[in-house]
CSV table of C-alpha atoms and ligand atoms in Angstrom, one decimal:
chain,number,residue,atom,x,y,z
A,13,UNK,CA,7.4,-27.9,-9.1
A,14,UNK,CA,8.8,-27.6,-5.8
A,15,UNK,CA,7.8,-28.6,-2.4
A,16,UNK,CA,7.1,-25.4,-0.6
A,17,UNK,CA,4.1,-23.7,1.1
A,18,UNK,CA,4.4,-20.7,-1.1
A,19,UNK,CA,2.1,-21.9,-3.8
A,20,UNK,CA,-0.4,-23.5,-1.4
A,21,UNK,CA,-3.7,-21.9,-0.2
A,22,UNK,CA,-3.8,-19.7,2.8
A,23,UNK,CA,-6.1,-17.4,4.7
A,24,UNK,CA,-5.4,-13.7,5.4
A,25,UNK,CA,-8.0,-13.2,8.3
A,26,UNK,CA,-11.3,-14.3,6.6
A,27,UNK,CA,-10.1,-13.9,3.2
A,28,UNK,CA,-9.3,-17.3,1.3
A,29,UNK,CA,-6.3,-17.1,-1.0
A,30,UNK,CA,-5.3,-19.6,-3.6
A,31,UNK,CA,-1.7,-19.3,-2.8
A,32,UNK,CA,0.6,-17.1,-0.7
A,33,UNK,CA,2.1,-14.9,-3.4
A,34,UNK,CA,0.6,-11.3,-3.1
A,35,UNK,CA,1.0,-8.4,-5.5
A,36,UNK,CA,2.3,-5.5,-3.4
A,37,UNK,CA,0.6,-2.1,-3.8
A,38,UNK,CA,2.5,-0.2,-6.5
A,39,UNK,CA,2.0,3.3,-7.5
A,40,UNK,CA,1.8,3.6,-11.3
A,41,UNK,CA,0.1,7.1,-12.0
A,42,UNK,CA,-2.1,6.0,-14.8
A,43,UNK,CA,-5.5,7.0,-13.5
A,44,UNK,CA,-7.9,9.1,-15.8
A,45,UNK,CA,-6.7,12.6,-15.5
A,46,UNK,CA,-10.2,14.2,-15.4
A,47,UNK,CA,-11.4,12.4,-12.2
A,48,UNK,CA,-8.6,10.3,-10.9
A,49,UNK,CA,-10.6,7.0,-11.8
A,50,UNK,CA,-9.2,3.7,-12.8
A,51,UNK,CA,-10.8,2.5,-16.1
A,52,UNK,CA,-10.3,-0.3,-18.5
A,53,UNK,CA,-6.6,0.0,-18.7
A,54,UNK,CA,-6.3,-0.7,-14.8
A,55,UNK,CA,-8.8,-3.6,-15.2
A,56,UNK,CA,-6.6,-5.2,-17.8
A,57,UNK,CA,-3.4,-4.6,-15.8
A,58,UNK,CA,-4.7,-6.2,-12.6
A,59,UNK,CA,-6.6,-8.9,-14.4
A,60,UNK,CA,-3.4,-9.9,-16.0
A,61,UNK,CA,-1.8,-10.3,-12.5
A,62,UNK,CA,-4.7,-12.3,-10.9
A,63,UNK,CA,-2.5,-15.5,-10.6
A,64,UNK,CA,-1.7,-13.8,-7.1
A,65,UNK,CA,-3.4,-15.2,-4.2
A,66,UNK,CA,-4.1,-11.6,-3.1
A,67,UNK,CA,-3.7,-8.3,-5.0
A,68,UNK,CA,-3.2,-5.1,-3.1
A,69,UNK,CA,-4.0,-2.1,-5.3
A,70,UNK,CA,-1.9,0.8,-5.7
A,71,UNK,CA,-2.3,3.4,-3.0
A,72,UNK,CA,-5.7,5.3,-3.5
A,73,UNK,CA,-6.6,8.6,-1.9
A,74,UNK,CA,-9.4,8.8,0.4
A,75,UNK,CA,-10.2,12.4,-0.6
A,76,UNK,CA,-8.9,15.2,-2.8
A,77,UNK,CA,-6.9,16.4,0.1
A,78,UNK,CA,-5.1,13.0,0.4
A,79,UNK,CA,-3.6,13.2,-3.0
A,80,UNK,CA,0.2,13.7,-3.4
A,81,UNK,CA,1.0,12.8,-7.0
A,82,UNK,CA,-0.3,13.3,-10.4
A,83,UNK,CA,-2.7,10.5,-11.8
A,84,UNK,CA,-3.0,8.5,-8.6
A,85,UNK,CA,-6.6,7.0,-8.4
A,86,UNK,CA,-9.1,7.8,-5.7
A,87,UNK,CA,-11.8,6.0,-3.9
A,88,UNK,CA,-14.0,8.9,-2.8
A,89,UNK,CA,-16.2,9.6,-6.0
A,90,UNK,CA,-19.0,7.6,-7.8
A,91,UNK,CA,-17.0,7.6,-11.0
A,92,UNK,CA,-13.8,6.1,-9.1
A,93,UNK,CA,-16.1,3.4,-7.6
A,94,UNK,CA,-17.4,2.5,-11.0
A,95,UNK,CA,-13.9,2.3,-12.3
A,96,UNK,CA,-12.7,0.2,-9.4
A,97,UNK,CA,-15.7,-2.2,-10.1
A,98,UNK,CA,-14.2,-3.0,-13.5
A,99,UNK,CA,-11.0,-3.9,-11.7
A,100,UNK,CA,-12.5,-6.1,-9.1
A,101,UNK,CA,-14.7,-8.0,-11.5
A,102,UNK,CA,-11.7,-8.7,-13.7
A,103,UNK,CA,-9.7,-10.0,-10.7
A,104,UNK,CA,-12.6,-12.1,-9.3
A,105,UNK,CA,-13.3,-13.8,-12.7
A,106,UNK,CA,-9.8,-15.3,-12.3
A,107,UNK,CA,-10.2,-16.6,-8.8
A,108,UNK,CA,-8.0,-14.0,-7.1
A,109,UNK,CA,-8.9,-11.6,-4.2
A,110,UNK,CA,-8.2,-7.8,-4.0
A,111,UNK,CA,-8.0,-5.3,-1.4
A,112,UNK,CA,-7.7,-1.6,-1.9
A,113,UNK,CA,-4.9,0.4,-0.2
A,114,UNK,CA,-6.5,3.6,1.5
A,115,UNK,CA,-4.2,6.5,1.4
A,116,UNK,CA,-3.8,10.1,2.7
A,117,UNK,CA,-0.4,11.5,1.9
A,118,UNK,CA,-0.4,14.3,4.4
A,119,UNK,CA,2.6,16.5,3.8
A,120,UNK,CA,3.9,14.6,0.9
A,121,UNK,CA,2.0,16.8,-1.6
A,122,UNK,CA,2.1,20.1,-3.2
A,123,UNK,CA,-0.5,23.0,-3.5
A,124,UNK,CA,-0.9,22.3,-7.3
A,125,UNK,CA,-2.3,18.9,-6.4
A,126,UNK,CA,-4.5,20.1,-3.5
A,127,UNK,CA,-8.1,21.4,-3.7
A,128,UNK,CA,-8.1,25.3,-4.0
A,129,UNK,CA,-4.3,25.3,-4.2
A,130,UNK,CA,-4.2,24.8,-0.4
A,131,UNK,CA,-1.1,23.9,1.4
A,132,UNK,CA,-0.8,20.1,2.3
A,133,UNK,CA,-1.7,19.2,5.8
A,134,UNK,CA,0.3,17.2,8.5
A,135,UNK,CA,0.4,16.7,12.2
A,136,UNK,CA,2.9,19.5,12.5
A,137,UNK,CA,4.3,22.3,10.3
A,138,UNK,CA,7.4,20.4,9.4
A,139,UNK,CA,8.6,19.9,5.7
A,140,UNK,CA,10.0,16.6,4.4
A,141,UNK,CA,12.9,17.0,2.2
A,142,UNK,CA,11.1,15.0,-0.5
A,143,UNK,CA,9.7,15.3,-3.9
A,144,UNK,CA,6.5,14.8,-5.6
A,145,UNK,CA,5.5,14.7,-9.3
A,146,UNK,CA,2.7,17.4,-10.1
A,147,UNK,CA,2.0,16.1,-13.7
A,148,UNK,CA,4.8,18.3,-15.4
A,149,UNK,CA,7.7,18.2,-13.1
A,150,UNK,CA,9.2,17.0,-9.8
A,151,UNK,CA,8.7,19.7,-7.1
A,152,UNK,CA,9.9,19.8,-3.5
A,153,UNK,CA,7.2,19.1,-0.9
A,154,UNK,CA,6.7,22.3,0.9
A,155,UNK,CA,6.1,23.1,4.5
A,156,UNK,CA,2.6,21.7,5.4
A,157,UNK,CA,-0.1,23.3,7.6
A,158,UNK,CA,-0.6,21.7,10.9
A,159,UNK,CA,-3.9,20.1,11.3
A,160,UNK,CA,-6.3,21.8,13.7
A,161,UNK,CA,-7.7,19.1,16.1
A,162,UNK,CA,-11.1,19.9,14.9
A,163,UNK,CA,-10.3,18.8,11.3
A,164,UNK,CA,-9.3,15.4,12.3
A,165,UNK,CA,-12.7,13.9,12.7
A,166,UNK,CA,-13.3,14.8,9.2
A,167,UNK,CA,-10.3,13.0,7.9
A,168,UNK,CA,-11.4,10.0,9.8
A,169,UNK,CA,-14.8,10.2,8.3
A,170,UNK,CA,-13.1,10.3,4.8
A,171,UNK,CA,-11.4,6.9,5.7
A,172,UNK,CA,-14.8,5.6,6.8
A,173,UNK,CA,-16.5,6.8,3.6
A,174,UNK,CA,-13.4,5.4,1.5
A,175,UNK,CA,-13.9,2.1,3.3
A,176,UNK,CA,-17.8,2.1,2.4
A,177,UNK,CA,-17.0,2.9,-1.3
A,178,UNK,CA,-14.5,-0.1,-1.4
A,179,UNK,CA,-17.3,-2.3,-0.4
A,180,UNK,CA,-19.6,-0.9,-3.1
A,181,UNK,CA,-16.7,-1.4,-5.6
A,182,UNK,CA,-16.6,-5.1,-4.9
A,183,UNK,CA,-13.2,-5.4,-2.9
A,184,UNK,CA,-12.6,-8.3,-0.8
A,185,UNK,CA,-11.2,-6.0,1.9
A,186,UNK,CA,-9.0,-3.0,2.5
A,187,UNK,CA,-5.4,-2.3,3.5
A,188,UNK,CA,-4.8,0.9,5.6
A,189,UNK,CA,-1.5,2.5,4.3
A,190,UNK,CA,0.3,3.5,7.5
A,191,UNK,CA,3.8,3.2,5.9
A,192,UNK,CA,6.3,5.1,3.8
A,193,UNK,CA,6.1,8.5,5.5
A,194,UNK,CA,2.4,9.4,4.7
A,195,UNK,CA,-0.2,10.9,6.9
A,196,UNK,CA,-0.6,8.0,9.5
A,197,UNK,CA,3.1,7.4,9.6
A,198,UNK,CA,3.6,11.2,10.2
A,199,UNK,CA,1.4,10.9,13.2
A,200,UNK,CA,3.1,7.9,14.5
A,201,UNK,CA,6.7,9.3,14.5
A,202,UNK,CA,8.3,11.9,16.7
A,203,UNK,CA,10.3,13.3,13.9
A,204,UNK,CA,7.1,14.7,12.1
A,205,UNK,CA,4.6,15.0,15.0
A,206,UNK,CA,5.3,17.7,17.5
A,207,UNK,CA,1.9,18.1,18.6
A,208,UNK,CA,1.2,19.1,22.2
A,209,UNK,CA,-2.5,17.9,22.2
A,210,UNK,CA,-4.1,14.4,22.4
A,211,UNK,CA,-2.4,13.5,19.1
A,212,UNK,CA,1.2,14.1,20.0
A,213,UNK,CA,3.8,13.4,22.6
A,214,UNK,CA,3.2,9.9,24.2
A,215,UNK,CA,3.0,6.8,22.1
A,216,UNK,CA,-0.6,6.6,23.2
A,217,UNK,CA,-1.2,10.1,21.7
A,218,UNK,CA,0.8,9.6,18.5
A,219,UNK,CA,-1.2,6.3,17.8
A,220,UNK,CA,-4.6,8.1,18.5
A,221,UNK,CA,-5.0,9.0,14.9
A,222,UNK,CA,-4.4,5.4,13.7
A,223,UNK,CA,-6.8,4.0,16.3
A,224,UNK,CA,-9.5,6.5,15.2
A,225,UNK,CA,-9.1,5.4,11.6
A,226,UNK,CA,-9.1,1.8,12.5
A,227,UNK,CA,-12.4,2.2,14.5
A,228,UNK,CA,-13.9,4.0,11.5
A,229,UNK,CA,-13.1,1.5,8.8
A,230,UNK,CA,-14.1,-1.4,11.3
A,231,UNK,CA,-17.6,0.2,11.5
A,232,UNK,CA,-17.8,-0.8,7.9
A,233,UNK,CA,-15.7,-4.0,7.4
A,234,UNK,CA,-15.1,-7.0,9.7
A,235,UNK,CA,-11.7,-7.0,11.1
A,236,UNK,CA,-10.9,-10.2,9.2
A,237,UNK,CA,-11.1,-8.2,5.9
A,238,UNK,CA,-8.9,-5.4,7.1
A,239,UNK,CA,-5.0,-5.4,6.8
A,240,UNK,CA,-2.5,-2.7,7.5
A,241,UNK,CA,1.0,-1.8,6.0
A,242,UNK,CA,3.8,-0.4,8.2
A,243,UNK,CA,7.3,0.3,7.5
A,244,UNK,CA,9.0,0.4,10.8
A,245,UNK,CA,12.7,0.9,9.8
A,246,UNK,CA,12.2,2.9,6.5
A,247,UNK,CA,12.9,6.5,6.2
A,248,UNK,CA,10.9,6.9,2.9
A,249,UNK,CA,9.8,10.6,2.5
A,250,UNK,CA,12.3,11.7,5.2
A,251,UNK,CA,10.3,10.1,7.9
A,252,UNK,CA,12.2,9.8,11.2
A,253,UNK,CA,11.7,8.5,14.7
A,254,UNK,CA,13.9,8.5,17.7
A,255,UNK,CA,13.1,5.0,18.7
A,256,UNK,CA,11.5,3.0,16.0
A,257,UNK,CA,11.6,-0.3,17.7
A,258,UNK,CA,9.6,0.8,20.6
A,259,UNK,CA,7.3,3.0,18.6
A,260,UNK,CA,6.4,0.1,16.4
A,261,UNK,CA,6.2,-2.4,19.1
A,262,UNK,CA,3.5,-0.1,20.7
A,263,UNK,CA,1.6,0.2,17.4
A,264,UNK,CA,1.6,-3.5,16.6
A,265,UNK,CA,0.6,-4.5,20.3
A,266,UNK,CA,-2.4,-2.1,19.7
A,267,UNK,CA,-3.2,-3.4,16.3
A,268,UNK,CA,-3.1,-6.9,17.6
A,269,UNK,CA,-6.2,-6.4,19.6
A,270,UNK,CA,-8.4,-5.7,16.5
A,271,UNK,CA,-8.0,-9.2,15.0
A,272,UNK,CA,-7.0,-7.9,11.6
A,273,UNK,CA,-6.7,-9.8,8.3
A,274,UNK,CA,-3.0,-9.3,8.4
A,275,UNK,CA,0.0,-7.2,9.2
A,276,UNK,CA,2.1,-6.3,6.2
A,277,UNK,CA,5.5,-5.0,6.9
A,278,UNK,CA,7.9,-3.2,4.6
A,279,UNK,CA,10.8,-5.0,6.3
A,280,UNK,CA,13.8,-2.7,5.4
A,281,UNK,CA,13.9,0.4,3.3
A,282,UNK,CA,11.0,1.2,1.0
A,283,UNK,CA,11.9,-0.2,-2.5
A,284,UNK,CA,15.4,-0.5,-1.4
A,285,UNK,CA,17.9,-2.5,0.7
A,286,UNK,CA,16.7,-4.8,3.5
A,287,UNK,CA,18.9,-3.0,6.0
A,288,UNK,CA,17.7,-2.5,9.4
A,289,UNK,CA,19.0,0.1,11.8
A,290,UNK,CA,21.0,-0.8,14.8
A,291,UNK,CA,18.5,-1.8,17.6
A,292,UNK,CA,16.0,-2.8,15.1
A,293,UNK,CA,14.5,-6.2,15.5
A,294,UNK,CA,12.1,-7.3,12.7
A,295,UNK,CA,11.1,-10.8,14.2
A,296,UNK,CA,10.5,-9.2,17.7
A,297,UNK,CA,8.0,-7.0,16.0
A,298,UNK,CA,6.3,-9.8,14.0
A,299,UNK,CA,6.0,-11.9,17.1
A,300,UNK,CA,3.8,-9.2,18.8
A,301,UNK,CA,1.2,-9.9,16.2
A,302,UNK,CA,-0.9,-13.2,16.4
A,303,UNK,CA,-2.6,-13.0,13.0
A,304,UNK,CA,-1.3,-13.4,9.3
A,305,UNK,CA,2.0,-11.9,8.8
A,306,UNK,CA,3.0,-10.5,5.3
A,307,UNK,CA,6.4,-9.6,4.4
A,308,UNK,CA,7.7,-7.2,1.6
A,309,UNK,CA,11.0,-5.8,0.5
A,310,UNK,CA,13.2,-7.4,-2.2
A,311,UNK,CA,12.1,-10.9,-1.8
A,312,UNK,CA,13.0,-13.2,-4.7
A,313,UNK,CA,11.9,-16.9,-5.2
A,314,UNK,CA,14.5,-18.4,-2.8
A,315,UNK,CA,14.2,-16.1,0.0
A,316,UNK,CA,10.3,-16.1,-0.3
A,317,UNK,CA,10.2,-19.9,-0.1
A,318,UNK,CA,12.7,-19.9,2.9
A,319,UNK,CA,10.7,-17.1,4.8
A,320,UNK,CA,7.3,-19.0,4.4
A,321,UNK,CA,8.6,-22.5,5.0
A,322,UNK,CA,10.5,-21.5,8.0
A,323,UNK,CA,7.4,-19.7,9.3
A,324,UNK,CA,8.8,-16.3,9.6
A,325,UNK,CA,6.0,-15.0,7.6
A,326,UNK,CA,2.8,-16.5,6.0
A,327,UNK,CA,2.4,-14.5,2.8
A,328,UNK,CA,5.1,-12.7,0.6
A,329,UNK,CA,4.2,-9.4,-1.3
A,330,UNK,CA,6.3,-8.9,-4.4
A,331,UNK,CA,6.5,-5.4,-5.9
A,332,UNK,CA,8.7,-4.8,-8.9
A,333,UNK,CA,8.8,-8.4,-10.1
A,334,UNK,CA,5.0,-8.3,-10.5
A,335,UNK,CA,5.3,-5.1,-12.8
A,336,UNK,CA,7.2,-6.9,-15.4
A,337,UNK,CA,5.9,-10.4,-14.9
A,338,UNK,CA,2.1,-10.4,-15.2
A,339,UNK,CA,2.3,-14.2,-14.6
A,340,UNK,CA,4.8,-14.0,-11.6
A,341,UNK,CA,3.2,-16.8,-9.5
A,342,UNK,CA,3.4,-19.1,-12.3
A,343,UNK,CA,7.0,-18.3,-13.2
A,344,UNK,CA,7.9,-18.7,-9.6
A,345,UNK,CA,6.2,-22.0,-9.3
A,346,UNK,CA,7.9,-23.3,-12.4
A,347,UNK,CA,11.2,-21.7,-11.5
A,348,UNK,CA,11.1,-19.9,-14.9
A,349,UNK,CA,13.1,-16.9,-15.8
A,350,UNK,CA,11.8,-13.3,-15.2
A,351,UNK,CA,11.2,-10.4,-17.6
A,352,UNK,CA,13.5,-7.5,-16.8
A,353,UNK,CA,11.9,-4.3,-15.6
A,354,UNK,CA,11.9,-1.1,-17.6
A,355,UNK,CA,12.6,1.7,-15.1
A,356,UNK,CA,11.4,4.5,-17.5
A,357,UNK,CA,7.8,3.2,-17.7
A,358,UNK,CA,7.3,2.9,-13.9
A,359,UNK,CA,5.3,6.2,-13.3
A,360,UNK,CA,2.7,7.6,-15.6
A,361,UNK,CA,2.2,7.0,-19.3
A,362,UNK,CA,0.0,4.4,-21.1
A,363,UNK,CA,0.0,0.8,-21.8
A,364,UNK,CA,3.7,0.7,-22.5
A,365,UNK,CA,5.5,-0.8,-19.6
A,366,UNK,CA,2.1,-1.5,-18.1
A,367,UNK,CA,0.0,-4.1,-19.7
A,368,UNK,CA,2.5,-5.2,-22.4
A,369,UNK,CA,4.9,-7.3,-20.4
A,370,UNK,CA,4.6,-10.8,-21.8
A,371,UNK,CA,3.7,-13.8,-20.0
A,372,UNK,CA,5.8,-17.1,-20.3
A,373,UNK,CA,3.4,-18.4,-22.8
A,374,UNK,CA,3.5,-15.4,-25.0
A,375,UNK,CA,7.3,-15.2,-24.7
A,376,UNK,CA,7.7,-18.9,-25.9
A,377,UNK,CA,5.3,-18.3,-28.9
A,378,UNK,CA,7.5,-15.2,-29.7
A,379,UNK,CA,10.7,-17.3,-29.5
A,380,UNK,CA,9.4,-19.9,-31.9
B,27,LIG,C1,6.3,5.5,-5.2
B,27,LIG,C2,5.9,6.7,-5.9
B,27,LIG,C3,4.9,7.4,-5.3
B,27,LIG,C4,4.1,6.8,-4.2
B,27,LIG,C5,4.4,4.4,-1.3
B,27,LIG,C6,2.5,5.0,-2.4
B,27,LIG,O1,5.8,4.5,-1.3
B,27,LIG,C7,3.7,5.1,-2.4
B,27,LIG,C8,4.4,5.7,-3.7
B,27,LIG,C9,5.5,5.0,-4.2
B,27,LIG,O2,3.8,4.0,-0.5
């Protein structure tokens, strides 16, 4: 046992957490193919990981249009709500908390994944040099159709309904996915948003869609139950901005006014190195937010303890280590070795590489 705050209780807004170890949102592509619902398999997987103070679910589309990959779960239908209820029940039974990450992929999709084979939508008709998985193969993300301003209220309403569904499904709150080059991020950045209407151009305009989404979900949830994830310095999905420091300083100053549960930053490159571009200043961004700060990006035990004990951040979100270690918080607390990750079972498939990673106790039984 070590003398660190990492394993002590905390609050994320008005959500009480038993410790500061968070399970990061992780796309695993195992929802039921017929209806994009989570089911018993996801309940088992998340339940195994309920040693976390907080679990953030994998990104979940707010509408059929918001989908960008095969077998990702949704939160817009009754069947999906029923599936998520199984997940939230299992997590709560173990004293953990769970928020669902609300997602619209924007241009990171493909007509085969879209209702009626339609083109994916985005702020502007600019393709990302990215790929998605359509259920059979990896395909290039095509040039999207620029959203008509008249369509935007409908998407905002999809966020509101998804937030309401999250409540029905028993979640403790929601996380708005505004990171990694998906729809909200596409609006925020000048590389993907070339609009000449009220949603493009100035920072005030590029942040308008995000503010409308926040206002919609805050009509359903208290601000103390709503978190947000940003990735200011990431170029995931070929997202680009000419001045990320000032763009995200503006975004975070605006978000600060809402009194949210937490600000969650992918601190460097998504799923990759912690590099920050020249002119980037992470601590300056964090300092603009008065509430709970959650950091993610390649943390290990030592760096997580230092970051929390030094007060840089309040909560640490672990991604890949949580995939291969269902009992990650216990392993970290005991400074026990971690299971290695099998990269071949990350996306899609069944229980293999999903619910069959052993806990410490299971490994020591096997070793006897
Ligand atoms: C990996 C594969 C597909 C999607 C993200 C939701 O980067 C994702 C994602 C990650 O935020």
